[in-house]
Amino acid sequence: MKAPDQQHAQIFGTPVPPGYGDAAGHEPVDRHLLQRLADVHGVGTSFHGWDGLPHSVAPETLTKVLAALGVPAHTNQLIETALAEAEVAPWRRMLPPAVVVQQGQTALVPVHVRDGSTARLTVVLEAGTGEPVEAVQQDVWVPPQEVDGVATGRATFAVPEGLPLGWHTLQAESDGVTAEGALVVVPARLTTADSLVERRGWGLATQLYSVRSKRSWGIGDFADLADLATLSGARGADYVLVNPLHAAEPVPPVQPSPYSPSTRRFFSPLYIRVEAIPEIAYLKLRKRAAVDSLQEQVQVLNKDGERLDRNAVYAAKLQALELLYHARRSPARQAAFDEFCRISGSGLDDFALWSAIREDLAPDHPLWADPDCALGSPEAESLRRKLADRIGFHRWLQWICDEQLENAQQAARRAGMRLGVVHDLAVGVDLSSADAWTLRGVLAPGISVGAPPDMYNQLGQDWNQPPWHPARLAEAGYAPFRNMLSTVLRHAGGIRVDHVLGLFRLWWVPAGNSPRDGAYVTYDHEALIGILALEAQRAGAVVIGEDLGTFEPWVRDYLAARGILGTSILWFENDGDSPLPPELYRTQALASVNTHDLPPTAGYLAGDHVALRSRLGLLARPEAEERAEHTATLEKMMGLLRERGLLPEGGYGSTGSEERTIEALHRLLAQTPSVLLGVALVDAVGERRVQNQPGTTEALYPNWQVPLGDPDGRAMLIDDLPNNARFNSLLAAVSEALRG
């Protein structure tokens, strides 16, 4: 694996300026001038650290971040030129590339034309429904400006308030010159969670790959998801929240972390249940025997309670899927496949092209960084023709994923779930991913997303994920963002947005910099949150924002006002040094005891994570001190449970008390006003091992590779759940407490 800065340069090229100030023989850059330019482009020049103190961003970092935005700023002259360009840039456009407005509000749209000319602006409704709507010019006078030697005026139009929700088109005309831009009418507030206020809901949260059945191929799959939804729905659950199901690499080896995918739009064929594909019934005996043999080879892995083997499973599934892909489809099935490809459009074609190329080329192959081989180039189009059959295979895989996800959602709803499957949307994609290649035009070059230093990571974090380029995303009419959301929400009752604060700002780390030497870059959150709400409203899906960590105080209020639920984790909700009383929790939130980055509650109560971190050398102080603090934290929580009559005196720590304590913690959450409660499947079966231990590598800990197990670490299958006393008891306790 290449170092992060090498990966940046390889995939995107690294727009590092030739020098900064005196180091390159230039005059020292005026810091105040540079900060002005940074402010204009939404680059933070300072930030508040975990110590609560303000920290200034180094000028060198500002220069690199601005360069990634396409703004050279390593001399005073370049900065002054860039400031002047920032003022005139909007005037160069006849129309802004995209306008996002809340339904019921009036949007004022500037139209730039030759000074003295008349202009006209109309709105063409989505999909051509209805007659074009005329926008009304307002009596707003703005002094004309000279743009490239031409006197240019600005006419201001008001878009009517009564437009329907949707993706519309602005069309401007003046003196025979025309221009188009996107007009997105979004909900002022997402209403899909409103019914939960009247009747709160609860559901299971799980890492799907770890949840297997006797029928699995060594990894949990879409059919297992349907079974888990059916089982829990019958016990009163309203949803199943799963890890990101995004596609990883098209062939083994694959990235274990579901939070470092190849694309956030399409799904991983690893989760396909091979036998559920209808064409298997029509395979000739020899081919069916081959599929059965592949299945037998990996089904023995279901009994392995220690570690999952994605690569072996994926290799076997791909061989079986190849056989099924070439099986003749009925006219109805072929028509359904063709319709799926039509709806998915060029995005599916481009992802399939990347997948076909990536089958044979390593992620560090020069082709990925060669501009002559970029998407749309003659070379790329030549490969599209040469790899037509492989492209067809990868398109077909996505169709099968779509069908099986639809089946899982239908099973969930039939079981009585109000929401059904709730997907998880990762923060970003890997630097060598499909999205990094196919969406290069709307991603920032030479930059990775990360986090500034905090008390747990004092050097900061670099996630090796390229961020959206704010301006280029807007210039694309936000289509890549929309397409991603609409695909993920196609068969979903909800979506959890990991690090939802990233729709407001992201910590950009320039290639070659330490993660602590980054800067926050702001995004048009009104547009991004609005589009998220629009796509969720259309899908009838609830949105849950993972809003943990450092954020501006107003952000949570803003999200609540837009109908986006927050996230409350029991161990993180405090009132000073004491646990937060349940009645003070937020109403518009998903509340749960833990999260996937914490150990299961059984392990947490026992302090297993302290011992693990000590063994891995992750503690910054002696283990005894860490354990003493953890014990004190637990005692405060146990005190609250006893105070509320949920745990008898001496209950915690006594024989057989672990299950009662876990149930008591969930009953405490049921006393909150939060509209959704989450129950981790690992807590329901007594699993103790953490799925992800931050700060480690695979050599130290098998992150994202731990199968669901019982308290002794033995493999726990879905088939075992109906008769599992612990599972049934916790789910019954939550349902009773919530309805009581």
XYZ file of C-alpha atoms in Angstrom:
740
model
C 0.000 0.000 0.000
C 1.359 3.380 -0.945
C 1.685 6.171 1.561
C -1.300 8.576 1.578
C 0.587 11.389 -0.163
C 1.745 9.002 -2.893
C -1.808 7.788 -3.353
C -3.050 11.358 -3.694
C -0.492 12.162 -6.360
C -1.159 8.925 -8.196
C -4.930 9.143 -8.350
C -5.449 12.853 -8.727
C -2.105 14.520 -9.191
C -0.983 16.844 -6.404
C -1.559 20.559 -7.022
C 1.104 21.672 -4.568
C 2.253 25.211 -5.410
C 5.846 25.577 -6.588
C 6.736 27.512 -3.496
C 5.484 29.630 -0.672
C 6.878 33.040 0.087
C 10.620 33.249 0.536
C 11.112 29.497 0.120
C 10.589 29.909 -3.631
C 12.212 33.284 -3.966
C 8.919 35.188 -3.845
C 8.019 38.015 -1.539
C 6.440 36.870 1.738
C 2.708 36.390 1.363
C 0.534 38.896 3.190
C -1.229 36.743 5.800
C -4.269 39.043 6.000
C -4.631 39.042 2.224
C -4.431 35.248 2.186
C -7.027 34.997 4.941
C -9.378 37.247 2.960
C -9.093 34.928 -0.013
C -9.624 31.873 2.187
C -12.765 33.449 3.644
C -14.130 34.138 0.165
C -13.758 30.462 -0.764
C -15.072 29.026 2.504
C -11.724 27.880 3.859
C -11.435 28.224 7.615
C -8.368 30.130 8.768
C -8.711 28.907 12.351
C -10.534 26.260 14.341
C -11.289 25.374 17.940
C -9.355 22.317 19.051
C -10.372 19.625 21.497
C -8.603 21.697 24.159
C -11.225 24.408 23.637
C -8.639 26.891 22.366
C -8.529 28.560 18.944
C -5.797 27.377 16.579
C -4.646 29.177 13.451
C -4.259 27.320 10.163
C -0.755 27.644 8.737
C -0.457 29.849 5.619
C 1.193 26.970 3.758
C -1.864 24.808 4.448
C -4.244 27.540 3.292
C -2.264 27.859 0.077
C -2.477 24.122 -0.624
C -6.205 23.951 0.151
C -6.893 26.929 -2.099
C -4.840 25.290 -4.847
C -7.060 22.205 -4.579
C -10.034 24.517 -5.084
C -8.398 25.773 -8.264
C -7.261 29.054 -6.724
C -3.479 29.706 -6.960
C -2.402 31.775 -3.963
C 1.330 31.413 -3.349
C 2.188 35.046 -4.154
C 0.528 38.329 -3.245
C -0.079 39.095 -6.908
C -1.858 35.774 -7.418
C -3.955 36.387 -4.313
C -5.016 39.829 -5.508
C -5.857 38.415 -8.915
C -7.872 35.624 -7.297
C -9.789 38.095 -5.126
C -10.686 40.148 -8.185
C -11.710 36.998 -10.068
C -13.944 35.893 -7.190
C -15.896 39.132 -7.525
C -16.349 38.938 -11.279
C -16.819 35.165 -11.622
C -20.622 35.156 -11.023
C -20.992 37.863 -13.671
C -19.375 35.642 -16.273
C -22.343 33.270 -16.022
C -25.682 34.094 -17.507
C -27.267 31.851 -14.848
C -25.992 30.260 -11.649
C -25.388 26.546 -12.252
C -27.849 25.480 -9.547
C -30.433 27.118 -7.337
C -31.833 25.219 -4.342
C -34.910 26.711 -2.710
C -37.239 25.506 0.023
C -40.800 24.900 -1.083
C -43.003 27.879 -0.343
C -40.140 30.345 -0.458
C -39.228 32.723 -3.236
C -35.874 32.315 -4.911
C -34.218 35.357 -6.447
C -32.204 34.357 -9.503
C -29.651 36.703 -11.117
C -29.465 36.691 -14.915
C -26.413 38.383 -16.436
C -26.793 39.888 -19.891
C -25.279 42.628 -21.999
C -26.087 45.915 -20.294
C -29.284 47.417 -21.671
C -30.626 44.120 -23.048
C -33.862 42.523 -21.909
C -33.961 39.044 -20.443
C -36.504 36.301 -19.896
C -36.453 33.465 -17.353
C -38.737 30.433 -17.347
C -38.964 27.270 -15.262
C -39.400 23.960 -17.038
C -40.891 21.524 -14.546
C -39.323 18.146 -13.885
C -39.833 15.560 -16.632
C -41.630 18.187 -18.705
C -44.785 17.987 -16.603
C -47.038 20.991 -17.128
C -46.406 24.208 -18.977
C -43.215 26.227 -18.390
C -43.640 28.770 -15.605
C -42.637 32.352 -16.242
C -40.431 33.980 -13.603
C -41.186 37.591 -12.779
C -38.454 40.202 -13.061
C -38.015 42.240 -9.894
C -37.419 45.945 -9.538
C -33.884 45.448 -8.287
C -31.144 47.614 -9.729
C -27.543 46.490 -9.500
C -24.823 48.648 -11.038
C -23.471 47.046 -14.220
C -19.922 45.763 -14.332
C -17.374 45.488 -17.048
C -16.642 41.818 -17.673
C -13.840 41.059 -20.115
C -14.389 44.400 -21.795
C -18.173 44.030 -22.050
C -20.619 46.120 -20.005
C -22.721 43.511 -18.242
C -25.949 44.045 -16.371
C -27.871 41.945 -13.885
C -31.595 41.272 -14.086
C -33.131 39.714 -10.970
C -36.053 37.299 -11.298
C -38.289 35.758 -8.645
C -39.087 32.082 -9.035
C -42.750 31.512 -8.080
C -43.479 30.129 -4.599
C -45.951 27.429 -5.626
C -43.609 25.141 -7.545
C -43.800 21.433 -6.700
C -40.954 19.552 -5.063
C -38.464 18.278 -7.583
C -35.619 18.835 -10.005
C -36.615 21.547 -12.435
C -34.725 23.535 -15.073
C -34.159 27.265 -15.320
C -33.981 28.619 -18.869
C -32.756 32.136 -19.545
C -32.779 33.990 -22.889
C -31.498 37.374 -24.033
C -30.647 38.604 -27.530
C -30.730 35.057 -28.860
C -28.324 33.815 -26.182
C -29.638 31.050 -23.906
C -28.493 29.315 -20.749
C -29.793 26.601 -18.437
C -29.372 25.843 -14.758
C -30.815 23.448 -12.211
C -33.638 24.548 -9.928
C -34.175 22.185 -7.020
C -37.287 22.714 -4.912
C -36.781 20.948 -1.603
C -38.942 20.444 1.504
C -38.661 23.127 4.142
C -38.828 20.224 6.563
C -38.663 16.454 6.099
C -41.871 14.985 7.514
C -41.179 11.259 7.274
C -40.383 10.926 10.998
C -43.442 12.841 12.209
C -45.516 9.723 12.848
C -42.801 8.465 15.211
C -43.605 11.276 17.623
C -47.073 9.794 18.072
C -45.764 6.239 18.427
C -42.063 5.766 19.000
C -40.232 2.899 17.399
C -37.262 0.637 17.973
C -35.126 -1.614 15.833
C -32.010 -3.726 15.554
C -28.617 -2.411 14.497
C -26.131 -4.834 13.029
C -23.184 -5.418 10.751
C -24.870 -7.524 8.081
C -21.733 -9.322 6.892
C -21.314 -10.770 10.396
C -24.877 -12.132 10.642
C -25.025 -15.538 9.002
C -27.456 -18.423 8.714
C -27.087 -22.063 7.780
C -27.834 -21.002 4.206
C -25.189 -18.260 4.037
C -21.997 -18.629 2.039
C -19.823 -17.701 5.025
C -20.952 -14.046 4.998
C -24.300 -12.511 5.919
C -26.306 -11.633 2.811
C -29.472 -9.950 1.549
C -31.590 -13.048 2.257
C -30.234 -13.114 5.816
C -31.280 -9.464 6.080
C -34.816 -10.405 5.064
C -34.879 -13.181 7.675
C -33.511 -10.928 10.411
C -36.111 -8.287 9.570
C -38.865 -10.884 9.675
C -37.725 -12.265 13.036
C -37.347 -8.889 14.721
C -40.437 -7.427 13.063
C -42.500 -10.214 14.584
C -41.191 -9.079 17.984
C -42.205 -5.456 17.473
C -39.165 -3.944 15.748
C -39.753 -1.164 13.230
C -36.416 -1.278 11.410
C -33.091 -2.999 10.887
C -30.123 -0.637 10.623
C -27.236 -2.185 8.688
C -23.656 -1.175 7.973
C -22.892 0.538 4.635
C -23.593 -2.019 1.908
C -21.582 -0.079 -0.672
C -19.557 -1.944 -3.264
C -15.894 -2.618 -2.570
C -13.367 -3.908 -5.100
C -14.866 -5.945 -7.981
C -12.561 -8.918 -7.313
C -10.716 -10.189 -4.236
C -8.929 -9.047 -2.194
C -11.558 -6.660 -0.871
C -11.335 -3.921 1.739
C -12.814 -5.217 5.035
C -14.044 -1.811 6.199
C -17.541 -0.996 4.909
C -16.663 2.652 5.542
C -13.933 2.711 2.855
C -15.898 1.618 -0.223
C -15.290 1.924 -3.942
C -18.580 3.703 -4.495
C -21.304 5.063 -2.282
C -23.969 4.712 -4.961
C -23.910 1.009 -5.815
C -23.974 -2.139 -3.703
C -21.600 -4.975 -2.954
C -22.303 -8.260 -4.819
C -20.702 -9.975 -1.827
C -24.164 -9.799 -0.206
C -25.974 -11.614 -3.025
C -27.733 -14.867 -2.098
C -26.852 -16.965 -5.140
C -29.675 -19.492 -4.770
C -32.272 -16.705 -4.728
C -31.524 -15.770 -8.358
C -34.379 -17.263 -10.437
C -32.130 -18.369 -13.297
C -30.512 -20.975 -11.054
C -33.547 -23.190 -11.634
C -32.734 -23.396 -15.328
C -29.027 -24.171 -15.158
C -27.940 -27.360 -16.835
C -27.034 -30.130 -14.422
C -23.277 -29.702 -14.837
C -23.381 -25.982 -14.114
C -25.790 -26.441 -11.214
C -23.432 -29.017 -9.761
C -20.596 -26.505 -10.063
C -22.625 -23.928 -8.127
C -23.466 -26.489 -5.459
C -19.800 -27.418 -5.144
C -18.777 -23.788 -4.696
C -21.475 -23.368 -2.074
C -20.302 -26.406 -0.130
C -16.713 -25.131 -0.125
C -17.582 -21.931 1.736
C -20.631 -22.892 3.789
C -18.323 -24.591 6.281
C -17.116 -21.068 7.098
C -20.476 -20.389 8.757
C -19.226 -22.412 11.735
C -16.105 -20.268 12.152
C -16.770 -18.005 15.118
C -13.367 -16.368 15.064
C -12.914 -14.515 11.761
C -14.786 -13.912 8.519
C -13.118 -14.716 5.199
C -14.530 -12.231 2.689
C -12.010 -13.065 -0.002
C -12.735 -16.798 -0.087
C -16.489 -16.160 -0.070
C -16.344 -13.500 -2.770
C -14.149 -15.648 -5.019
C -16.622 -18.519 -4.771
C -19.655 -16.305 -5.306
C -18.166 -14.628 -8.362
C -17.564 -18.000 -10.004
C -21.162 -19.016 -9.337
C -22.511 -15.653 -10.465
C -20.597 -15.923 -13.735
C -22.486 -19.139 -14.498
C -25.829 -17.538 -13.698
C -25.100 -14.388 -15.700
C -24.797 -16.435 -18.867
C -27.999 -18.374 -18.206
C -30.797 -17.405 -20.582
C -33.298 -14.983 -19.066
C -36.996 -15.055 -19.823
C -38.433 -12.115 -21.809
C -39.932 -10.658 -18.625
C -36.660 -10.975 -16.717
C -34.690 -9.468 -19.583
C -37.136 -6.561 -19.780
C -36.726 -5.955 -16.031
C -32.937 -5.953 -16.402
C -33.120 -3.553 -19.344
C -35.395 -1.214 -17.380
C -33.037 -1.236 -14.401
C -30.135 -0.286 -16.674
C -32.200 2.488 -18.252
C -33.162 3.959 -14.893
C -29.604 3.724 -13.567
C -28.247 5.483 -16.632
C -24.668 6.443 -17.331
C -23.704 6.198 -13.658
C -24.176 2.437 -13.744
C -22.377 2.176 -17.086
C -19.374 4.092 -15.765
C -19.184 2.098 -12.537
C -19.376 -1.133 -14.546
C -16.610 0.131 -16.831
C -14.386 0.870 -13.825
C -15.176 -2.569 -12.401
C -14.306 -4.290 -15.678
C -10.981 -2.443 -15.954
C -10.202 -2.890 -12.258
C -10.563 -6.676 -12.574
C -7.204 -6.724 -14.352
C -5.459 -3.546 -13.207
C -4.143 -2.873 -9.718
C -5.247 0.288 -7.902
C -1.788 1.817 -8.411
C -1.707 1.210 -12.180
C -0.741 4.388 -14.121
C -3.972 4.276 -16.148
C -6.017 5.608 -13.244
C -3.969 8.815 -13.015
C -3.417 9.273 -16.778
C -5.583 12.159 -18.060
C -5.523 10.543 -21.516
C -7.372 7.572 -19.994
C -9.881 9.560 -17.983
C -13.566 8.777 -18.224
C -14.857 9.987 -21.596
C -11.448 9.908 -23.262
C -10.954 7.972 -26.536
C -8.912 5.396 -24.604
C -11.657 4.895 -22.008
C -14.311 4.619 -24.706
C -12.172 2.084 -26.534
C -11.992 0.023 -23.340
C -15.764 0.356 -22.996
C -16.176 -1.338 -26.365
C -13.554 -4.011 -25.734
C -14.925 -4.908 -22.298
C -18.603 -4.856 -23.244
C -19.340 -8.334 -21.865
C -17.554 -7.693 -18.558
C -19.389 -4.382 -18.265
C -22.648 -6.262 -18.840
C -21.737 -8.656 -16.032
C -21.159 -5.866 -13.532
C -24.389 -4.125 -14.547
C -26.200 -7.428 -14.035
C -24.677 -7.835 -10.567
C -26.147 -4.481 -9.551
C -29.545 -5.516 -10.868
C -29.438 -8.661 -8.743
C -28.421 -6.581 -5.697
C -31.341 -4.249 -6.387
C -33.816 -7.132 -6.649
C -32.652 -8.777 -3.458
C -32.681 -5.506 -1.536
C -36.222 -4.959 -2.727
C -37.146 -8.423 -1.450
C -35.570 -7.670 1.935
C -37.484 -4.415 2.269
C -40.739 -6.095 1.288
C -40.126 -8.834 3.861
C -39.511 -6.196 6.525
C -42.744 -4.397 5.742
C -44.715 -7.641 5.634
C -43.378 -8.390 9.114
C -45.013 -5.202 10.360
C -42.012 -2.871 10.337
C -42.909 0.748 9.773
C -39.506 1.628 8.350
C -37.832 -1.609 7.322
C -34.243 -1.525 6.134
C -32.252 1.537 7.204
C -29.051 1.965 5.209
C -25.827 3.568 6.379
C -24.126 6.121 4.123
C -20.348 6.261 4.501
C -18.520 9.609 4.679
C -16.604 8.995 1.470
C -14.747 6.551 -0.735
C -11.212 5.266 -0.955
C -8.675 7.279 -2.953
C -8.297 4.456 -5.480
C -12.028 3.835 -5.771
C -14.558 3.808 -8.587
C -16.021 7.122 -7.476
C -12.553 8.666 -7.360
C -12.165 7.827 -11.053
C -15.683 8.261 -12.417
C -16.486 11.403 -10.386
C -13.044 12.988 -10.593
C -14.510 16.175 -12.015
C -16.471 16.933 -8.834
C -13.846 15.837 -6.289
C -11.049 17.983 -4.888
C -7.598 16.968 -6.186
C -4.697 16.343 -3.846
C -6.886 16.373 -0.739
C -8.071 13.796 1.752
C -10.819 14.076 4.354
C -9.872 13.629 7.986
C -10.257 15.115 11.438
C -8.203 17.575 13.494
C -6.459 16.395 16.658
C -8.650 15.368 19.563
C -8.057 13.805 22.960
C -8.087 10.311 21.456
C -6.099 11.053 18.281
C -3.656 13.809 19.132
C -2.058 13.710 15.680
C -5.395 14.055 13.907
C -6.865 11.599 11.413
C -6.487 11.120 7.660
C -9.225 8.909 6.227
C -7.709 8.753 2.721
C -10.984 9.819 1.127
C -11.294 12.603 -1.470
C -13.964 15.220 -0.674
C -16.562 16.831 -2.895
C -15.287 20.010 -4.536
C -18.015 22.458 -3.417
C -18.059 24.633 -6.540
C -17.759 21.781 -9.024
C -20.532 19.845 -7.330
C -22.793 22.882 -7.705
C -21.710 23.258 -11.339
C -22.830 19.671 -11.897
C -26.252 20.682 -10.604
C -25.665 18.424 -7.579
C -26.520 15.468 -9.830
C -23.806 13.133 -8.402
C -25.105 13.762 -4.867
C -28.696 13.240 -5.960
C -27.939 10.039 -7.871
C -26.121 8.548 -4.907
C -28.986 9.276 -2.525
C -31.776 8.143 -4.836
C -30.037 4.810 -5.499
C -29.372 4.072 -1.825
C -32.932 5.047 -0.888
C -34.575 3.061 -3.687
C -35.531 0.175 -1.364
C -35.124 1.682 2.082
C -37.184 2.972 4.947
C -34.392 5.172 6.225
C -30.792 6.219 5.928
C -28.170 6.928 8.565
C -25.703 9.552 7.361
C -22.316 8.887 8.905
C -20.668 12.134 10.034
C -23.592 14.249 8.868
C -21.551 17.279 9.920
C -19.621 16.694 6.697
C -22.529 18.273 4.838
C -21.632 21.499 6.642
C -17.847 21.342 6.663
C -15.017 18.858 6.250
C -11.460 18.779 7.500
C -9.281 18.861 4.369
C -5.777 17.418 4.632
C -3.506 18.349 1.687
C -1.323 15.578 0.295
C 2.005 15.495 2.116
C 0.618 17.202 5.220
C 0.165 15.695 8.631
C -3.546 15.243 9.477
C -3.179 17.955 12.111
C -2.095 20.400 9.379
C -5.444 20.706 7.666
C -8.273 23.199 7.408
C -12.042 23.151 7.494
C -13.779 23.800 4.175
C -17.436 24.752 4.289
C -20.180 23.417 2.046
C -23.538 24.837 1.042
C -25.409 22.964 3.752
C -28.708 24.570 2.754
C -28.371 22.891 -0.637
C -27.001 19.533 0.559
C -29.405 19.098 3.470
C -32.245 20.255 1.239
C -31.436 17.676 -1.436
C -31.066 14.975 1.229
C -34.510 15.902 2.543
C -35.995 15.937 -0.969
C -34.759 12.469 -1.893
C -35.777 11.070 1.496
C -39.238 12.648 1.238
C -39.725 11.100 -2.182
C -38.606 7.701 -0.909
C -40.714 7.973 2.253
C -37.543 7.438 4.274
C -36.413 8.699 7.666
C -32.987 10.374 7.852
C -30.739 9.868 10.887
C -27.680 12.072 11.124
C -24.687 10.763 13.041
C -23.958 14.072 14.761
C -21.395 12.966 17.327
C -18.068 14.715 17.828
C -17.047 18.356 17.459
C -19.613 20.644 15.852
C -20.979 24.158 16.028
C -23.770 24.469 18.635
C -26.375 25.597 16.069
C -25.939 22.564 13.803
C -28.113 20.191 15.832
C -30.894 22.761 16.023
C -30.691 23.301 12.276
C -30.913 19.577 11.530
C -33.889 19.208 13.865
C -35.643 22.117 12.176
C -35.185 20.375 8.809
C -36.614 17.092 10.117
C -33.302 15.229 10.337
C -32.958 12.995 13.398
C -29.805 13.116 15.505
C -27.910 10.365 17.305
C -27.637 9.915 21.066
C -25.312 7.277 22.538
C -25.965 6.424 26.187
C -22.324 6.509 27.279
C -21.738 9.880 25.577
C -24.762 11.702 27.001
C -23.668 13.413 30.178
C -24.781 16.223 32.460
C -21.446 17.412 33.761
C -19.808 14.410 35.399
C -23.062 12.453 35.672
C -25.176 10.542 33.128
C -27.803 12.695 31.458
C -31.274 11.999 32.914
C -33.317 10.215 30.221
C -36.057 12.847 30.094
C -33.452 15.415 28.939
C -32.558 13.467 25.783
C -33.540 14.937 22.441
C -36.904 13.950 21.009
C -35.765 13.988 17.398
C -33.050 11.416 17.735
C -32.126 7.761 17.547
C -30.962 6.762 21.022
C -28.932 3.609 21.623
C -26.662 2.154 24.262
C -23.649 1.871 21.990
C -22.312 2.161 18.453
C -20.155 0.007 16.186
C -16.973 1.771 17.320
C -17.646 0.779 20.934
C -17.469 -2.741 22.335
C -20.751 -4.601 22.780
C -22.328 -3.761 26.121
C -21.357 -7.076 27.705
C -17.707 -6.393 26.893
C -18.005 -2.762 27.938
C -19.428 -3.643 31.335
C -16.555 -6.063 31.893
C -13.968 -3.532 30.768
C -12.788 -5.803 27.949
C -11.963 -2.759 25.826
C -9.550 -1.453 28.466
C -7.642 -4.728 28.462
C -7.667 -4.841 24.658
C -6.368 -1.300 24.262
C -3.698 -1.973 26.870
C -2.607 -5.124 25.041
C -2.436 -3.220 21.744
C -0.458 -0.332 23.254
C -3.224 2.214 22.670
C -3.452 3.611 26.206
C -1.814 6.931 27.016
C -1.707 6.105 30.746
C -1.388 3.016 32.957
C -4.111 0.401 32.555
C -4.989 0.655 36.247
C -5.826 4.359 35.890
C -7.888 3.719 32.772
C -9.787 0.912 34.458
C -10.410 2.989 37.577
C -11.957 5.769 35.518
C -14.057 3.270 33.564
C -15.295 1.683 36.794
C -16.236 5.098 38.164
C -18.209 5.842 34.995
C -20.061 2.553 35.272
C -20.890 3.129 38.941
C -22.502 6.462 38.093
C -24.620 4.801 35.432
C -25.556 1.960 37.784
C -26.522 4.545 40.365
C -28.935 6.107 37.880
C -30.410 2.695 37.065
C -30.986 1.974 40.765
C -32.419 5.422 41.297
C -34.956 4.725 38.540
C -35.826 1.318 39.972
C -34.391 -0.502 36.975
C -31.634 -2.361 38.804
C -31.790 -3.798 42.322
C -29.155 -2.965 44.891
C -26.176 -5.201 44.313
C -27.547 -6.210 40.896
C -24.581 -5.016 38.909
C -21.657 -7.367 39.224
C -23.596 -10.198 40.860
C -23.957 -13.632 39.342
C -26.150 -13.642 36.226
C -26.580 -9.870 36.404
C -25.031 -9.033 33.031
C -28.221 -9.733 31.093
C -30.362 -7.857 33.635
C -28.012 -4.875 33.509
C -28.131 -4.721 29.705
C -31.917 -4.884 29.806
C -31.968 -2.148 32.456
C -29.838 0.127 30.260
C -32.293 -0.324 27.410
C -35.277 0.260 29.688
C -33.602 3.496 30.755
C -33.400 4.575 27.123
C -37.088 3.788 26.754
C -37.715 6.553 29.331
C -36.250 9.116 26.933
C -38.488 11.043 24.526
C -36.308 9.979 21.565
C -38.537 8.834 18.713
C -36.290 5.892 17.787
C -34.432 3.416 19.983
C -31.660 1.189 18.741
C -30.809 -2.283 20.002
C -27.482 -3.680 18.856
C -27.841 -7.303 17.816
C -24.549 -8.043 19.574
C -26.143 -6.891 22.839
C -29.130 -9.142 22.264
C -26.963 -12.279 22.013
C -24.242 -11.405 24.530
C -21.380 -10.932 22.068
C -18.379 -9.276 23.775
C -15.943 -8.518 20.945
C -15.745 -5.099 19.300
C -16.184 -4.946 15.524
C -13.795 -2.040 15.051
C -10.976 -0.952 17.331
C -9.970 2.558 16.198
C -6.267 3.225 15.926
C -5.331 -0.303 14.842
C -4.354 -2.097 11.660
C -5.379 -5.575 10.521
C -2.102 -6.938 11.859
C -3.139 -5.867 15.351
C -6.884 -6.471 15.307
C -9.323 -8.003 12.759
C -11.450 -4.884 12.316
C -14.757 -5.501 10.506
C -14.008 -9.241 10.364
C -15.578 -10.499 13.604
C -18.582 -12.802 13.049
C -21.601 -12.618 15.326
C -20.963 -14.860 18.317
C -22.416 -15.880 21.638
C -20.857 -14.901 25.005
C -18.214 -17.592 24.532
C -17.295 -16.504 21.011
C -19.026 -19.410 19.270
C -20.700 -18.635 15.945
C -24.277 -17.425 16.405
C -26.543 -17.994 13.391
C -29.905 -16.459 12.527
C -31.334 -19.966 12.866
C -30.382 -19.862 16.565
C -32.220 -16.626 17.338
C -35.875 -17.744 17.571
C -35.073 -20.007 20.525
C -32.392 -17.836 22.093
C -33.678 -16.814 25.529
C -31.379 -13.814 25.800
C -32.394 -12.470 22.379
C -36.099 -12.866 23.063
C -35.847 -11.397 26.562
C -34.083 -8.187 25.540
C -36.362 -7.564 22.573
C -39.425 -8.199 24.715
C -38.088 -5.852 27.406
C -37.534 -3.025 24.911
C -40.914 -3.493 23.264
C -42.682 -3.611 26.631
C -40.849 -0.579 28.016
C -41.536 1.458 24.888
C -45.208 0.600 24.749
C -45.755 0.692 28.529
